[in-house]
Amino acid sequence: MKHLKQTFLKRKDSETDGGPIPNEEATSTEQECWWMYVKPVFEALLAQTNEEFIAENVRIHEKKLNSSILEITMEELLNYWCICLSFGLNRQPSKTVYWANPDNSDGILGNDFVQSTMGRRKFGLINRFLSIDEATLKKETNESSKKHWNLGQWNSADDDLDKWKGMGQKIKIQKKEAKTGLLCWKIVDQNKYVWHIFYTQDFEWEAGDGEDKISMLYLKELEASLPPGYFIIVADAGTLSSLEAANFLFSKDRLFLLSCAGNRPSALWSYLQRNLDPFQ
């Protein structure tokens, strides 16, 4: 976070390495710098989680109870998020182990940070009802990026499976690390900052549409998110790379690198050699 704050204060717009846009809001603490980025997402996450939480309690009790009993607070949501981060730093065989009594295991089990931050029951409730729709997540993430970030010169265009077990449309892809989550496409710059994101369900196509046609829809969405100028698109997903994709990016005066799958025809390479500028 220290590096993040320094970049906020010192960066010039003319630099091509990308970074945060200087902002007076970022001159105080590192935590406030971070909160400026993620606040809209967390506010939407809290609102939609509480909708699910309250609706379930109303259904069970057949009447609305006191809202102070039903609602999850922003502080609790942030505590939940911190605990989830700690899970990655201190791996245990199951979530319940973090709340185990260390006295019963000679200090091997249990985690003081987790136990002092939130009770197991409250964590379980938030985990059960955690919810945000893909459209809201896409909107808030993309708006925050365009407002607070200067895009780096090198940009990866690739798909990703965001780990998610809450409400919403989830898919399972065994070869992905997350296994279960939301399939999305992203533009991520050289600083590993997500500049643009969208989900596959944002698009409609007919049953007969082939992979190439669908991939071109994704590529056009990603390309349109980039500002004009000297930005390089690296298509890391082979499905985005084709002769049509090369012609499209060339027509947009984009610099690009295509990572083609092995099933692409060899004619593609000879065409590129004959017709495209070697610097494209």
JSON list of C-alpha atoms in Angstrom, two decimals, residues 103-247:
[
{"chain": "A", "resi": 103, "resn": "ASP", "atom": "CA", "xyz": [-6.32, -25.42, 24.27]},
{"chain": "A", "resi": 104, "resn": "ASN", "atom": "CA", "xyz": [-7.70, -28.73, 23.03]},
{"chain": "A", "resi": 105, "resn": "SER", "atom": "CA", "xyz": [-4.89, -29.19, 20.48]},
{"chain": "A", "resi": 106, "resn": "ASP", "atom": "CA", "xyz": [-1.78, -27.79, 22.20]},
{"chain": "A", "resi": 107, "resn": "GLY", "atom": "CA", "xyz": [-2.16, -24.61, 20.13]},
{"chain": "A", "resi": 108, "resn": "ILE", "atom": "CA", "xyz": [-2.09, -26.40, 16.76]},
{"chain": "A", "resi": 109, "resn": "LEU", "atom": "CA", "xyz": [-5.68, -25.58, 15.82]},
{"chain": "A", "resi": 110, "resn": "GLY", "atom": "CA", "xyz": [-7.52, -22.28, 15.93]},
{"chain": "A", "resi": 111, "resn": "ASN", "atom": "CA", "xyz": [-6.58, -18.78, 14.84]},
{"chain": "A", "resi": 112, "resn": "ASP", "atom": "CA", "xyz": [-6.56, -15.81, 17.22]},
{"chain": "A", "resi": 113, "resn": "PHE", "atom": "CA", "xyz": [-7.05, -13.22, 14.47]},
{"chain": "A", "resi": 114, "resn": "VAL", "atom": "CA", "xyz": [-10.09, -14.97, 12.98]},
{"chain": "A", "resi": 115, "resn": "GLN", "atom": "CA", "xyz": [-11.70, -15.67, 16.35]},
{"chain": "A", "resi": 116, "resn": "SER", "atom": "CA", "xyz": [-11.22, -12.10, 17.61]},
{"chain": "A", "resi": 117, "resn": "THR", "atom": "CA", "xyz": [-12.50, -10.57, 14.36]},
{"chain": "A", "resi": 118, "resn": "MET", "atom": "CA", "xyz": [-15.80, -12.42, 13.92]},
{"chain": "A", "resi": 119, "resn": "GLY", "atom": "CA", "xyz": [-17.74, -15.33, 15.38]},
{"chain": "A", "resi": 120, "resn": "ARG", "atom": "CA", "xyz": [-18.16, -18.49, 13.37]},
{"chain": "A", "resi": 121, "resn": "ARG", "atom": "CA", "xyz": [-21.96, -18.14, 13.16]},
{"chain": "A", "resi": 122, "resn": "LYS", "atom": "CA", "xyz": [-21.83, -14.58, 11.82]},
{"chain": "A", "resi": 123, "resn": "PHE", "atom": "CA", "xyz": [-19.19, -15.58, 9.27]},
{"chain": "A", "resi": 124, "resn": "GLY", "atom": "CA", "xyz": [-21.38, -18.46, 8.14]},
{"chain": "A", "resi": 125, "resn": "LEU", "atom": "CA", "xyz": [-24.42, -16.18, 7.70]},
{"chain": "A", "resi": 126, "resn": "ILE", "atom": "CA", "xyz": [-22.51, -13.70, 5.55]},
{"chain": "A", "resi": 127, "resn": "ASN", "atom": "CA", "xyz": [-20.93, -16.50, 3.56]},
{"chain": "A", "resi": 128, "resn": "ARG", "atom": "CA", "xyz": [-24.36, -18.02, 2.90]},
{"chain": "A", "resi": 129, "resn": "PHE", "atom": "CA", "xyz": [-26.08, -14.85, 1.70]},
{"chain": "A", "resi": 130, "resn": "LEU", "atom": "CA", "xyz": [-23.16, -13.04, 0.04]},
{"chain": "A", "resi": 131, "resn": "SER", "atom": "CA", "xyz": [-24.56, -11.77, -3.23]},
{"chain": "A", "resi": 132, "resn": "ILE", "atom": "CA", "xyz": [-23.94, -9.28, -6.01]},
{"chain": "A", "resi": 133, "resn": "ASP", "atom": "CA", "xyz": [-25.24, -9.46, -9.56]},
{"chain": "A", "resi": 134, "resn": "GLU", "atom": "CA", "xyz": [-22.76, -9.52, -12.42]},
{"chain": "A", "resi": 135, "resn": "ALA", "atom": "CA", "xyz": [-24.12, -6.35, -14.04]},
{"chain": "A", "resi": 136, "resn": "THR", "atom": "CA", "xyz": [-23.49, -4.31, -10.89]},
{"chain": "A", "resi": 137, "resn": "LEU", "atom": "CA", "xyz": [-20.04, -5.77, -10.36]},
{"chain": "A", "resi": 138, "resn": "LYS", "atom": "CA", "xyz": [-19.12, -5.01, -13.96]},
{"chain": "A", "resi": 139, "resn": "LYS", "atom": "CA", "xyz": [-20.47, -1.45, -13.80]},
{"chain": "A", "resi": 140, "resn": "GLU", "atom": "CA", "xyz": [-18.79, -0.46, -10.54]},
{"chain": "A", "resi": 141, "resn": "THR", "atom": "CA", "xyz": [-15.45, -2.08, -11.40]},
{"chain": "A", "resi": 142, "resn": "ASN", "atom": "CA", "xyz": [-15.22, -0.51, -14.85]},
{"chain": "A", "resi": 143, "resn": "GLU", "atom": "CA", "xyz": [-16.30, 2.94, -13.71]},
{"chain": "A", "resi": 144, "resn": "SER", "atom": "CA", "xyz": [-13.77, 2.92, -10.87]},
{"chain": "A", "resi": 145, "resn": "SER", "atom": "CA", "xyz": [-10.97, 1.88, -13.23]},
{"chain": "A", "resi": 146, "resn": "LYS", "atom": "CA", "xyz": [-11.67, 4.62, -15.74]},
{"chain": "A", "resi": 147, "resn": "LYS", "atom": "CA", "xyz": [-11.92, 7.20, -12.96]},
{"chain": "A", "resi": 148, "resn": "HIS", "atom": "CA", "xyz": [-8.87, 6.32, -10.88]},
{"chain": "A", "resi": 149, "resn": "TRP", "atom": "CA", "xyz": [-6.37, 4.52, -13.12]},
{"chain": "A", "resi": 150, "resn": "ASN", "atom": "CA", "xyz": [-4.01, 5.43, -15.95]},
{"chain": "A", "resi": 151, "resn": "LEU", "atom": "CA", "xyz": [-3.78, 2.41, -18.22]},
{"chain": "A", "resi": 152, "resn": "GLY", "atom": "CA", "xyz": [-0.37, 0.83, -18.82]},
{"chain": "A", "resi": 153, "resn": "GLN", "atom": "CA", "xyz": [0.95, 0.29, -22.33]},
{"chain": "A", "resi": 154, "resn": "TRP", "atom": "CA", "xyz": [0.84, -3.53, -22.32]},
{"chain": "A", "resi": 155, "resn": "ASN", "atom": "CA", "xyz": [-2.58, -5.10, -21.85]},
{"chain": "A", "resi": 156, "resn": "SER", "atom": "CA", "xyz": [-3.59, -8.74, -21.59]},
{"chain": "A", "resi": 157, "resn": "ALA", "atom": "CA", "xyz": [-6.95, -9.84, -23.01]},
{"chain": "A", "resi": 158, "resn": "ASP", "atom": "CA", "xyz": [-7.91, -13.13, -21.42]},
{"chain": "A", "resi": 159, "resn": "ASP", "atom": "CA", "xyz": [-10.70, -15.09, -19.79]},
{"chain": "A", "resi": 160, "resn": "ASP", "atom": "CA", "xyz": [-10.83, -15.90, -16.11]},
{"chain": "A", "resi": 161, "resn": "LEU", "atom": "CA", "xyz": [-13.01, -17.80, -13.69]},
{"chain": "A", "resi": 162, "resn": "ASP", "atom": "CA", "xyz": [-13.65, -15.65, -10.63]},
{"chain": "A", "resi": 163, "resn": "LYS", "atom": "CA", "xyz": [-14.14, -17.92, -7.66]},
{"chain": "A", "resi": 164, "resn": "TRP", "atom": "CA", "xyz": [-17.69, -17.43, -6.46]},
{"chain": "A", "resi": 165, "resn": "LYS", "atom": "CA", "xyz": [-20.06, -19.70, -4.57]},
{"chain": "A", "resi": 166, "resn": "GLY", "atom": "CA", "xyz": [-22.73, -17.14, -3.73]},
{"chain": "A", "resi": 167, "resn": "MET", "atom": "CA", "xyz": [-25.93, -16.29, -5.59]},
{"chain": "A", "resi": 168, "resn": "GLY", "atom": "CA", "xyz": [-25.93, -15.81, -9.35]},
{"chain": "A", "resi": 169, "resn": "GLN", "atom": "CA", "xyz": [-25.01, -17.73, -12.49]},
{"chain": "A", "resi": 170, "resn": "LYS", "atom": "CA", "xyz": [-22.09, -20.02, -11.70]},
{"chain": "A", "resi": 171, "resn": "ILE", "atom": "CA", "xyz": [-20.32, -22.48, -13.94]},
{"chain": "A", "resi": 172, "resn": "LYS", "atom": "CA", "xyz": [-17.83, -25.25, -13.25]},
{"chain": "A", "resi": 173, "resn": "ILE", "atom": "CA", "xyz": [-14.61, -25.59, -15.27]},
{"chain": "A", "resi": 174, "resn": "GLN", "atom": "CA", "xyz": [-12.42, -28.32, -13.87]},
{"chain": "A", "resi": 175, "resn": "LYS", "atom": "CA", "xyz": [-9.18, -27.11, -15.50]},
{"chain": "A", "resi": 176, "resn": "LYS", "atom": "CA", "xyz": [-9.47, -23.66, -13.89]},
{"chain": "A", "resi": 177, "resn": "GLU", "atom": "CA", "xyz": [-7.91, -23.10, -10.49]},
{"chain": "A", "resi": 178, "resn": "ALA", "atom": "CA", "xyz": [-11.12, -21.73, -8.98]},
{"chain": "A", "resi": 179, "resn": "LYS", "atom": "CA", "xyz": [-13.14, -24.70, -10.36]},
{"chain": "A", "resi": 180, "resn": "THR", "atom": "CA", "xyz": [-16.50, -22.97, -9.71]},
{"chain": "A", "resi": 181, "resn": "GLY", "atom": "CA", "xyz": [-17.33, -19.32, -10.29]},
{"chain": "A", "resi": 182, "resn": "LEU", "atom": "CA", "xyz": [-18.25, -16.60, -12.76]},
{"chain": "A", "resi": 183, "resn": "LEU", "atom": "CA", "xyz": [-16.65, -16.77, -16.22]},
{"chain": "A", "resi": 184, "resn": "CYS", "atom": "CA", "xyz": [-15.49, -13.35, -17.30]},
{"chain": "A", "resi": 185, "resn": "TRP", "atom": "CA", "xyz": [-13.21, -11.62, -19.79]},
{"chain": "A", "resi": 186, "resn": "LYS", "atom": "CA", "xyz": [-10.76, -8.93, -18.72]},
{"chain": "A", "resi": 187, "resn": "ILE", "atom": "CA", "xyz": [-8.29, -6.34, -19.88]},
{"chain": "A", "resi": 188, "resn": "VAL", "atom": "CA", "xyz": [-5.46, -6.38, -17.33]},
{"chain": "A", "resi": 189, "resn": "ASP", "atom": "CA", "xyz": [-2.51, -4.02, -17.76]},
{"chain": "A", "resi": 190, "resn": "GLN", "atom": "CA", "xyz": [1.16, -4.68, -17.01]},
{"chain": "A", "resi": 191, "resn": "ASN", "atom": "CA", "xyz": [0.61, -3.63, -13.39]},
{"chain": "A", "resi": 192, "resn": "LYS", "atom": "CA", "xyz": [-1.92, -6.48, -12.98]},
{"chain": "A", "resi": 193, "resn": "TYR", "atom": "CA", "xyz": [-4.73, -3.94, -12.65]},
{"chain": "A", "resi": 194, "resn": "VAL", "atom": "CA", "xyz": [-8.13, -4.88, -14.05]},
{"chain": "A", "resi": 195, "resn": "TRP", "atom": "CA", "xyz": [-9.06, -2.11, -16.47]},
{"chain": "A", "resi": 196, "resn": "HIS", "atom": "CA", "xyz": [-12.20, -3.65, -17.94]},
{"chain": "A", "resi": 197, "resn": "ILE", "atom": "CA", "xyz": [-14.33, -6.68, -17.15]},
{"chain": "A", "resi": 198, "resn": "PHE", "atom": "CA", "xyz": [-17.47, -8.28, -18.51]},
{"chain": "A", "resi": 199, "resn": "TYR", "atom": "CA", "xyz": [-19.23, -11.62, -18.13]},
{"chain": "A", "resi": 200, "resn": "THR", "atom": "CA", "xyz": [-20.19, -14.11, -20.82]},
{"chain": "A", "resi": 201, "resn": "GLN", "atom": "CA", "xyz": [-23.88, -13.81, -20.00]},
{"chain": "A", "resi": 202, "resn": "ASP", "atom": "CA", "xyz": [-23.74, -10.13, -21.04]},
{"chain": "A", "resi": 203, "resn": "PHE", "atom": "CA", "xyz": [-24.00, -11.27, -24.65]},
{"chain": "A", "resi": 204, "resn": "GLU", "atom": "CA", "xyz": [-26.78, -12.95, -26.59]},
{"chain": "A", "resi": 205, "resn": "TRP", "atom": "CA", "xyz": [-26.21, -15.22, -29.54]},
{"chain": "A", "resi": 206, "resn": "GLU", "atom": "CA", "xyz": [-28.12, -17.80, -31.51]},
{"chain": "A", "resi": 207, "resn": "ALA", "atom": "CA", "xyz": [-27.64, -21.53, -31.12]},
{"chain": "A", "resi": 208, "resn": "GLY", "atom": "CA", "xyz": [-25.93, -21.78, -34.51]},
{"chain": "A", "resi": 209, "resn": "ASP", "atom": "CA", "xyz": [-23.28, -19.16, -33.81]},
{"chain": "A", "resi": 210, "resn": "GLY", "atom": "CA", "xyz": [-19.81, -20.65, -33.92]},
{"chain": "A", "resi": 211, "resn": "GLU", "atom": "CA", "xyz": [-16.90, -20.09, -31.54]},
{"chain": "A", "resi": 212, "resn": "ASP", "atom": "CA", "xyz": [-15.19, -17.60, -33.86]},
{"chain": "A", "resi": 213, "resn": "LYS", "atom": "CA", "xyz": [-18.25, -15.33, -34.05]},
{"chain": "A", "resi": 214, "resn": "ILE", "atom": "CA", "xyz": [-18.71, -15.35, -30.29]},
{"chain": "A", "resi": 215, "resn": "SER", "atom": "CA", "xyz": [-15.00, -14.72, -29.71]},
{"chain": "A", "resi": 216, "resn": "MET", "atom": "CA", "xyz": [-15.11, -11.70, -32.01]},
{"chain": "A", "resi": 217, "resn": "LEU", "atom": "CA", "xyz": [-17.91, -10.21, -29.90]},
{"chain": "A", "resi": 218, "resn": "TYR", "atom": "CA", "xyz": [-15.68, -10.56, -26.85]},
{"chain": "A", "resi": 219, "resn": "LEU", "atom": "CA", "xyz": [-12.66, -9.08, -28.62]},
{"chain": "A", "resi": 220, "resn": "LYS", "atom": "CA", "xyz": [-14.61, -6.06, -29.89]},
{"chain": "A", "resi": 221, "resn": "GLU", "atom": "CA", "xyz": [-15.88, -5.35, -26.37]},
{"chain": "A", "resi": 222, "resn": "LEU", "atom": "CA", "xyz": [-12.35, -5.52, -24.96]},
{"chain": "A", "resi": 223, "resn": "GLU", "atom": "CA", "xyz": [-10.85, -3.36, -27.72]},
{"chain": "A", "resi": 224, "resn": "ALA", "atom": "CA", "xyz": [-13.55, -0.71, -27.34]},
{"chain": "A", "resi": 225, "resn": "SER", "atom": "CA", "xyz": [-12.69, -0.32, -23.65]},
{"chain": "A", "resi": 226, "resn": "LEU", "atom": "CA", "xyz": [-9.16, 0.89, -24.44]},
{"chain": "A", "resi": 227, "resn": "PRO", "atom": "CA", "xyz": [-8.54, 4.59, -24.97]},
{"chain": "A", "resi": 228, "resn": "PRO", "atom": "CA", "xyz": [-7.00, 5.68, -28.26]},
{"chain": "A", "resi": 229, "resn": "GLY", "atom": "CA", "xyz": [-3.25, 5.73, -28.36]},
{"chain": "A", "resi": 230, "resn": "TYR", "atom": "CA", "xyz": [-0.18, 3.56, -28.09]},
{"chain": "A", "resi": 231, "resn": "PHE", "atom": "CA", "xyz": [-1.63, 0.61, -26.22]},
{"chain": "A", "resi": 232, "resn": "ILE", "atom": "CA", "xyz": [-0.64, -2.97, -27.02]},
{"chain": "A", "resi": 233, "resn": "ILE", "atom": "CA", "xyz": [-3.20, -5.79, -26.83]},
{"chain": "A", "resi": 234, "resn": "VAL", "atom": "CA", "xyz": [-1.83, -9.22, -25.98]},
{"chain": "A", "resi": 235, "resn": "ALA", "atom": "CA", "xyz": [-4.48, -11.86, -26.68]},
{"chain": "A", "resi": 236, "resn": "ASP", "atom": "CA", "xyz": [-3.49, -14.55, -24.18]},
{"chain": "A", "resi": 237, "resn": "ALA", "atom": "CA", "xyz": [-6.59, -16.61, -24.89]},
{"chain": "A", "resi": 238, "resn": "GLY", "atom": "CA", "xyz": [-6.20, -18.61, -28.08]},
{"chain": "A", "resi": 239, "resn": "THR", "atom": "CA", "xyz": [-9.91, -18.36, -28.80]},
{"chain": "A", "resi": 240, "resn": "LEU", "atom": "CA", "xyz": [-9.51, -14.59, -29.35]},
{"chain": "A", "resi": 241, "resn": "SER", "atom": "CA", "xyz": [-6.85, -15.11, -32.02]},
{"chain": "A", "resi": 242, "resn": "SER", "atom": "CA", "xyz": [-7.82, -15.62, -35.63]},
{"chain": "A", "resi": 243, "resn": "LEU", "atom": "CA", "xyz": [-7.34, -14.11, -39.05]},
{"chain": "A", "resi": 244, "resn": "GLU", "atom": "CA", "xyz": [-10.53, -12.10, -38.55]},
{"chain": "A", "resi": 245, "resn": "ALA", "atom": "CA", "xyz": [-9.24, -10.87, -35.19]},
{"chain": "A", "resi": 246, "resn": "ALA", "atom": "CA", "xyz": [-5.94, -9.75, -36.75]},
{"chain": "A", "resi": 247, "resn": "ASN", "atom": "CA", "xyz": [-7.75, -7.86, -39.51]}
]
